[in-house]
Every structure is written in structure tokens, then in C-alpha cells.
Amino acid sequence: MKKPAPIEISDLDHLLPLMMEFQFRVEWHVRCDIGPDWIGAGREIRFYLEQRPLAGNSFHQYLKDILVQALSIPDECPDAVINGYGTITRVLDVLEIEYEWSEAVPYMDPRESRFGKVEFLRI
């Protein structure tokens, strides 16, 4: 199956009307230094409109920075993996994110989970 092509979105004025038609969501993964099929800690964050990823540009980086601050997502995790996802919706002049994430040592049950709804961005 072919992956959907990234969609180029340059600012909030472009994004907000699309959010009225399509689900706006985000996924993130934070890796520990050594895992079952990787070496090197890191954090990956990807935003989507429905199934189409947002293209990597300065606006995408801006959204990542807001997400990291809103949910305190670390750059890396010393001995575990964090997987999370969320849906971002508009409520009046605020974008809110309803999210869930889990932290687990690879191949183990989660040792910590979080979920909730917080302000993502005031517009």
C-alpha cells in the first residue's frame, strides 16, 4: 500500500479551515539509547490531517515545539520507550489536544501511562 503524500501547510490560517473538514492528530515516539531494533536515543513527532502527514517545514517544527512544551515530552528516555498520540480540536479560540501516552521498557508492560485533555495553542 502506498503511503499518502505529505501535505504542505505553512501557517495556522491554512490549517484551521482544514481542521473543520479533516481530523488533525499527532503521534510521537521517544526512544531509549539501545533497543531491540535500534541504536541511538531520540524523539520523533509527526502531525497528520486524516492519514496525510504534514510536510516537514518551519510550521511543522513550530507545532512540535508547542506539543513538547504542552505535554513535557522529553528528548529521550534513559531506559524506556514512550509512545503517544493525540487528537487536536478547536474550541472557540483555543486548540485543545486530547492525548494518551505510555512509557515502557522494551518488551515489557507499560510502567506509566498518561491521558487527558490540555490547551495546545491559543489562537
Coordinates of C-alpha atoms in Angstrom, one line a residue:
M1 CA 0.0 0.0 0.0
K2 CA 1.4 3.4 -1.0
K3 CA 1.9 5.9 1.8
P4 CA -0.1 9.2 1.4
A5 CA 2.0 12.1 0.2
P6 CA 2.8 14.8 2.9
I7 CA 0.6 17.9 2.8
E8 CA 2.3 21.3 2.8
I9 CA 0.8 23.6 5.5
S10 CA 2.6 26.9 6.1
D11 CA 0.6 28.5 8.9
L12 CA -2.5 28.5 11.1
D13 CA -4.5 30.4 8.5
H14 CA -4.0 27.4 6.2
L15 CA -4.5 24.7 8.9
L16 CA -7.7 26.0 10.7
P17 CA -10.1 25.6 7.7
L18 CA -8.7 22.1 7.0
M19 CA -9.3 21.1 10.6
M20 CA -13.0 21.7 10.0
E21 CA -13.0 19.0 7.3
F22 CA -10.3 16.6 8.5
Q23 CA -9.2 15.1 11.8
F24 CA -5.9 16.7 13.0
R25 CA -3.8 14.3 15.0
V26 CA -0.3 13.7 16.2
E27 CA 1.9 10.7 17.1
W28 CA 5.2 10.7 19.0
H29 CA 7.8 8.2 19.9
V30 CA 10.7 8.7 22.3
R31 CA 13.4 6.0 22.2
C32 CA 16.0 4.9 24.8
D33 CA 19.6 4.6 23.7
I34 CA 19.6 0.9 22.8
G35 CA 16.5 -1.1 21.8
P36 CA 15.6 -4.3 20.1
D37 CA 16.0 -2.9 16.6
W38 CA 17.7 0.5 17.0
I39 CA 20.8 2.2 18.5
G40 CA 20.5 5.8 19.5
A41 CA 18.1 7.7 21.6
G42 CA 15.7 10.2 20.1
R43 CA 12.3 11.7 19.7
E44 CA 10.1 11.6 16.6
I45 CA 6.9 13.6 16.3
R46 CA 4.6 13.6 13.3
F47 CA 1.3 15.5 12.7
Y48 CA -1.4 14.3 10.4
L49 CA -4.5 15.6 8.6
E50 CA -6.5 12.3 8.4
Q51 CA -3.9 9.9 7.0
R52 CA -1.7 12.5 5.3
P53 CA 1.4 13.6 7.3
L54 CA 2.3 17.3 7.4
A55 CA 5.4 18.1 5.4
G56 CA 8.5 18.9 7.5
N57 CA 8.8 22.7 7.4
S58 CA 9.1 25.6 9.9
F59 CA 5.4 25.4 10.7
H60 CA 5.7 21.7 11.5
Q61 CA 8.6 22.5 13.8
Y62 CA 6.6 25.2 15.5
L63 CA 3.8 22.7 16.2
K64 CA 6.3 20.2 17.5
D65 CA 7.8 22.8 19.9
I66 CA 4.3 23.6 21.2
L67 CA 3.5 19.9 21.7
V68 CA 6.8 19.2 23.6
Q69 CA 6.1 22.2 25.9
A70 CA 2.3 21.4 26.4
L71 CA 2.9 17.7 27.3
S72 CA 6.5 17.8 28.7
I73 CA 7.7 15.3 26.1
P74 CA 11.4 14.5 26.8
D75 CA 14.1 14.5 24.1
E76 CA 15.0 10.9 25.1
C77 CA 14.2 8.4 27.8
P78 CA 17.1 6.7 29.6
D79 CA 15.8 3.2 29.8
A80 CA 12.3 3.1 28.2
V81 CA 10.2 3.9 25.2
I82 CA 7.4 6.5 25.2
N83 CA 4.6 6.1 22.6
G84 CA 1.8 8.6 22.4
Y85 CA -0.9 10.0 20.3
G86 CA -3.5 12.8 20.4
T87 CA -6.3 14.5 18.5
I88 CA -6.3 18.3 18.2
T89 CA -9.6 20.1 18.0
R90 CA -10.7 23.7 18.0
V91 CA -12.9 25.0 20.9
L92 CA -13.6 28.7 20.3
D93 CA -10.2 30.4 20.2
V94 CA -8.2 27.5 21.6
L95 CA -6.8 24.4 20.1
E96 CA -7.0 21.5 22.6
I97 CA -5.3 18.2 22.5
E98 CA -6.8 15.0 23.9
Y99 CA -3.9 12.6 24.3
E100 CA -2.7 9.3 25.6
W101 CA 0.8 8.0 26.1
S102 CA 2.6 5.1 27.7
E103 CA 6.1 4.5 28.9
A104 CA 7.6 1.0 28.9
V105 CA 10.8 -0.8 28.9
P106 CA 11.0 -2.6 25.5
Y107 CA 9.1 -5.8 25.5
M108 CA 7.5 -5.1 28.9
D109 CA 4.1 -3.8 30.1
P110 CA 3.8 -0.1 30.5
R111 CA 5.2 1.2 33.8
E112 CA 3.5 4.6 33.4
S113 CA 0.5 5.9 31.4
R114 CA -0.9 9.4 31.0
F115 CA -4.0 10.7 29.3
G116 CA -6.0 13.8 29.3
K117 CA -7.0 17.0 27.5
V118 CA -5.0 20.2 27.7
E119 CA -4.7 23.5 25.9
F120 CA -2.4 23.1 22.9
L121 CA -2.5 26.6 21.4
R122 CA -4.5 29.8 22.0
I123 CA -5.4 31.4 18.6

